[in-house]
Short mmCIF file of C-alpha atoms in Angstrom, two decimals:
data_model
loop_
_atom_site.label_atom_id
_atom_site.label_comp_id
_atom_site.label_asym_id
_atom_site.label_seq_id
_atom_site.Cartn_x
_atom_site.Cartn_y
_atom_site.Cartn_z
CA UNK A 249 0.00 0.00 0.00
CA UNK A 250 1.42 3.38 -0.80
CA UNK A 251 0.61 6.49 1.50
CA UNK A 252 0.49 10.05 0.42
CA UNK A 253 0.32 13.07 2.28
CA UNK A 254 0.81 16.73 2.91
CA UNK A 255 3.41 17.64 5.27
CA UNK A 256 4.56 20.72 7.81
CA UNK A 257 7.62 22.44 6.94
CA UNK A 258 8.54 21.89 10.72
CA UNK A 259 9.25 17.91 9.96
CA UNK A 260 12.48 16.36 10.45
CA UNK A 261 13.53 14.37 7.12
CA UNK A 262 17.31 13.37 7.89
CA UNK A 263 17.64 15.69 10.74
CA UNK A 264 16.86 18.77 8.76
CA UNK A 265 13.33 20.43 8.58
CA UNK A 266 11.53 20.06 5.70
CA UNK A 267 12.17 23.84 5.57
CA UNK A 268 15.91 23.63 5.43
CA UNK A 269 15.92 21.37 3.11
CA UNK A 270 13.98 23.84 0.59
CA UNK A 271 16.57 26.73 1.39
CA UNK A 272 19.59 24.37 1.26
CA UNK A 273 17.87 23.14 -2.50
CA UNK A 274 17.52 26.82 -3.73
CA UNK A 275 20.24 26.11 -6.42
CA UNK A 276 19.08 23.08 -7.61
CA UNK A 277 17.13 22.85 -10.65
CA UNK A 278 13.67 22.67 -10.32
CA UNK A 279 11.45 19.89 -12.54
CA UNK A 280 8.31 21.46 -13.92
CA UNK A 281 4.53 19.40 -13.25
CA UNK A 282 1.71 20.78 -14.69
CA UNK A 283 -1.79 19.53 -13.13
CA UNK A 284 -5.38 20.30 -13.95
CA UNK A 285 -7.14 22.67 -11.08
CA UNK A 286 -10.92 21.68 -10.72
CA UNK A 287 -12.30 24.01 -12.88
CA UNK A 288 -10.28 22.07 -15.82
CA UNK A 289 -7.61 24.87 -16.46
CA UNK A 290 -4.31 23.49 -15.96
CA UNK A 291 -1.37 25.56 -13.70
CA UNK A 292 2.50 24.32 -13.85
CA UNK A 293 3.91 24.15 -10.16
CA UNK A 294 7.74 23.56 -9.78
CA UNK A 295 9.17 20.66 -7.89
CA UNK A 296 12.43 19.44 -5.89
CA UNK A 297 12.15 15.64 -4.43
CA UNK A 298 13.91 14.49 -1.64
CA UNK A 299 14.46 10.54 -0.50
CA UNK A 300 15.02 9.67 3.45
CA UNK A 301 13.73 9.05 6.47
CA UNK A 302 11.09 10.78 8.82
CA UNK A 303 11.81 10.39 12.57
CA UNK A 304 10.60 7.01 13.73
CA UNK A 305 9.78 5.52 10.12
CA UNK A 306 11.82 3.53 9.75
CA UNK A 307 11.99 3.41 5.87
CA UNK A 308 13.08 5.81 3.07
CA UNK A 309 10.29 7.86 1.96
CA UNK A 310 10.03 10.58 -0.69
CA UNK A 311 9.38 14.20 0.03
CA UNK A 312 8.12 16.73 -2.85
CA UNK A 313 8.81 20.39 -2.39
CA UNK A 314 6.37 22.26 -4.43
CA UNK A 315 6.43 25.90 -5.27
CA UNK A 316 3.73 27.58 -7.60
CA UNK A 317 6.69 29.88 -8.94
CA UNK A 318 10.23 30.69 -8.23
CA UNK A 319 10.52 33.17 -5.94
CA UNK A 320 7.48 31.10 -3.47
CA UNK A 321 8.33 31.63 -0.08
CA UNK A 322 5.22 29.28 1.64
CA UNK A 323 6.41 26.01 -0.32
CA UNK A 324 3.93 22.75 0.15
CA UNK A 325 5.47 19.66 0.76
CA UNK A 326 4.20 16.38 -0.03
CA UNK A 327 4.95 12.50 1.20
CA UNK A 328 4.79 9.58 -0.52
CA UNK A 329 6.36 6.15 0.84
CA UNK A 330 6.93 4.83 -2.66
CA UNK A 331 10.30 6.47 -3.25
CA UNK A 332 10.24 5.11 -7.19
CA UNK A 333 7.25 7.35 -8.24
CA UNK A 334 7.93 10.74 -9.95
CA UNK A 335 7.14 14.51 -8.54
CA UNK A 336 4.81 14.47 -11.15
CA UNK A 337 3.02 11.09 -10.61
CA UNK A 338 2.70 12.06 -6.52
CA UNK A 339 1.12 15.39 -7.12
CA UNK A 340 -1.30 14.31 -9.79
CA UNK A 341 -2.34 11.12 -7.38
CA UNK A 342 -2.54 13.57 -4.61
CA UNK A 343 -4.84 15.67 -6.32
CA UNK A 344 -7.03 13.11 -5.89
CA UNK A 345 -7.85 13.83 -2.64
CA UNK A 346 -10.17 17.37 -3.55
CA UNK A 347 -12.79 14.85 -4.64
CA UNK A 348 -12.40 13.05 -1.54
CA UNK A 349 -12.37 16.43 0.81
CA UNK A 350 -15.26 17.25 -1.09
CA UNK A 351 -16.81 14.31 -0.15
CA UNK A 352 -15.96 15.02 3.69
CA UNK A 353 -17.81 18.19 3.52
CA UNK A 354 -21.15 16.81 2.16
CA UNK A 355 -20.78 14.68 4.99
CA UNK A 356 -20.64 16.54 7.83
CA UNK A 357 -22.65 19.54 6.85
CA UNK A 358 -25.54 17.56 4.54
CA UNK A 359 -25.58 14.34 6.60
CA UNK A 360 -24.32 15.91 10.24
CA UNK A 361 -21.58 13.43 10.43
CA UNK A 362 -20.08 16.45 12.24
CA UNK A 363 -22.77 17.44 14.73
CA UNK A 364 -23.03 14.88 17.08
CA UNK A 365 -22.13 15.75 20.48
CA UNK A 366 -21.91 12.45 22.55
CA UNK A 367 -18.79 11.21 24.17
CA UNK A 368 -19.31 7.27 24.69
CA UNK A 369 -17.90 4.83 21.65
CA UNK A 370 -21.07 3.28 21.50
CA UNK A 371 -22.97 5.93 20.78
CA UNK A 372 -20.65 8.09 18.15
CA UNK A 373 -20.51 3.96 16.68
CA UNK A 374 -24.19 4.22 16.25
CA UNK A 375 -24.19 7.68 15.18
CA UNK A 376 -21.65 6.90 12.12
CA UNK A 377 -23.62 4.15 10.99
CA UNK A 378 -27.19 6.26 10.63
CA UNK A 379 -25.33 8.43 8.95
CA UNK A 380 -23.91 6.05 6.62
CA UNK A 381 -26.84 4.25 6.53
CA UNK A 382 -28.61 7.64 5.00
CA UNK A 383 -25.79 7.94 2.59
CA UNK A 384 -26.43 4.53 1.29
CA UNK A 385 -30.00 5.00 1.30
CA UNK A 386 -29.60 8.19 -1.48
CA UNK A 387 -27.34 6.62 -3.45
CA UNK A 388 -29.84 3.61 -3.69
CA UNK A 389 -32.55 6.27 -4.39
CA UNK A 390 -30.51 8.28 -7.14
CA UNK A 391 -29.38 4.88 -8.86
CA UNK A 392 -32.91 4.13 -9.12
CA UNK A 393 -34.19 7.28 -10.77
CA UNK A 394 -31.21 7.53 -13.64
CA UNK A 395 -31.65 3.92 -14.54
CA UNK A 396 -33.48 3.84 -17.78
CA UNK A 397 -33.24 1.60 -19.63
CA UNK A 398 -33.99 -1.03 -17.28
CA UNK A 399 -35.43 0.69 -14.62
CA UNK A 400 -35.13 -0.84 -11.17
CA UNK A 401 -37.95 -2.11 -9.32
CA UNK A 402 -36.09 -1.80 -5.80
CA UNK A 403 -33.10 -0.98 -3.63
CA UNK A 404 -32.54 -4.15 -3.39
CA UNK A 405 -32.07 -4.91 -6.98
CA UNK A 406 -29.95 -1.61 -6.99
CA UNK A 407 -27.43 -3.58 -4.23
CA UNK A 408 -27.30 -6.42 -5.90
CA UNK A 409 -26.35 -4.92 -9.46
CA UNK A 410 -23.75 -2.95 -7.63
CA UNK A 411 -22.13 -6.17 -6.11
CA UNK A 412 -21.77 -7.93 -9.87
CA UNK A 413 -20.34 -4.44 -11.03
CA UNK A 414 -17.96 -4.25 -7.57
CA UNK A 415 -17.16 -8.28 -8.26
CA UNK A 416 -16.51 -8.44 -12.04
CA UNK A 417 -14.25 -4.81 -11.07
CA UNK A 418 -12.26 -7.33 -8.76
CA UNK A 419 -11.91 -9.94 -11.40
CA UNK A 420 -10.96 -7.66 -14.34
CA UNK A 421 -8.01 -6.50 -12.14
CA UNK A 422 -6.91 -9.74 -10.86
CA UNK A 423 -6.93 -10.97 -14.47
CA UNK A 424 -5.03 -8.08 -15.46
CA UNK A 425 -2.52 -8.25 -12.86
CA UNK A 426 -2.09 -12.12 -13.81
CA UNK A 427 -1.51 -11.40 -17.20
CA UNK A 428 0.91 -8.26 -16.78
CA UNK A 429 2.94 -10.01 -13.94
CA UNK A 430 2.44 -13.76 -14.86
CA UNK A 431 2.72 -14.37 -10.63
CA UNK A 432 -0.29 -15.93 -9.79
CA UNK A 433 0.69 -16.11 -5.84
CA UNK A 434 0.67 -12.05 -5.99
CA UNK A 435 -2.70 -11.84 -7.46
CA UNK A 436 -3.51 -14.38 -4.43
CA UNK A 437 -2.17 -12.33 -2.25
CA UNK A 438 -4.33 -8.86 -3.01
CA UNK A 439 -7.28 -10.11 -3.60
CA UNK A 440 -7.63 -13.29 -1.96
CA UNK A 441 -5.80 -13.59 1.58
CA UNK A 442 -7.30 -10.00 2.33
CA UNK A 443 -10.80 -10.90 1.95
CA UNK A 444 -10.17 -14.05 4.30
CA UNK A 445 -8.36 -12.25 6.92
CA UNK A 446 -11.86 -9.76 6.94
CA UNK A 447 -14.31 -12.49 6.95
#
């Protein structure tokens, strides 16, 4: 599993903060990503990577210093523990995560995910599966109204076509995997010994 994140220039990478590390790299040449924003217009940010180690991880990681132009004195800095990928690769995966954020909002202002003011397990538990149990429910109702061509006659049918879809997903990929790698023991290993370890 790879982990990305965004990162305080306060962080010790090598025994230097983060923010060292961007003066100490002001002469090196900066690679050049260029992402899409939301809107679909595209800005080009400039990049330095670094490889080492956090305090107490105890594996190389890969730190991206992004700057939206040269003379950027509030840098972001970004984490990723697979040190192979590119500046560019990190930043466009990380990007990823507005749709998710976006997602967080709906959540707790729409649903009230973050309104509840208890303080036993039990009942924040309970209140996180209502909620969920809501968010479900809508997505049941809104897969319902757009089918048309064969309309559904009810949520359950809606569950049960999104199982086959979520099940032939998982065997498309494993039989992708198989073919690409030709290791049948890794495709195993991600899709089967996970599911029996949950059960």
């Amino acid at each position: 599993m790879v982990l990305f994140g965004r990162y305080q220039s306060n962080r010790i990478l090598d025994g230097k903060r983060l923010s060292q590390w961007n003066k100490d790299l002001k002469h090196k040449h900066y690679d050049s990503v260029e992402l899409k924003t939301v809107t679909g217009s595209k800005h080009t940010y400039l990049t330095r990577s670094i490889t080492g180690r956090l305090n107490e991880v105890p594996f190389d990681v890969c730190v991206v210093i992004s700057k939206r132009h040269p003379r950027d004195s509030h840098p972001k800095y970004y984490l990723c523990t697979d040190t192979s990928l590119s500046a560019a690769k990190i930043l466009k995966r990380y990007s990823k995560r507005w749709s998710i954020e976006t997602d967080y909002w709906y959540l707790k202002q729409c649903l009230g995910l973050g309104e509840f003011r208890v303080q036993h397990y039990e009942a924040i538990h309970k209140w996180y599966s209502l909620v969920h149990l809501a968010l479900h429910f809508l997505y049941a109702q809104l897969r319902c109204s757009q089918q048309r061509d064969d309309p559904f006659i009810s949520i359950a049918q809606v569950i049960e076509h999104h199982r086959q879809q979520q099940a032939q997903a998982v065997l498309m990929a494993a039989c992708e995997q198989a073919i690409t790698d030709g290791n049948t023991q890794g495709v195993v290993k991600r899709f089967i010994l996970p599911t029996r370890i949950a059960a």
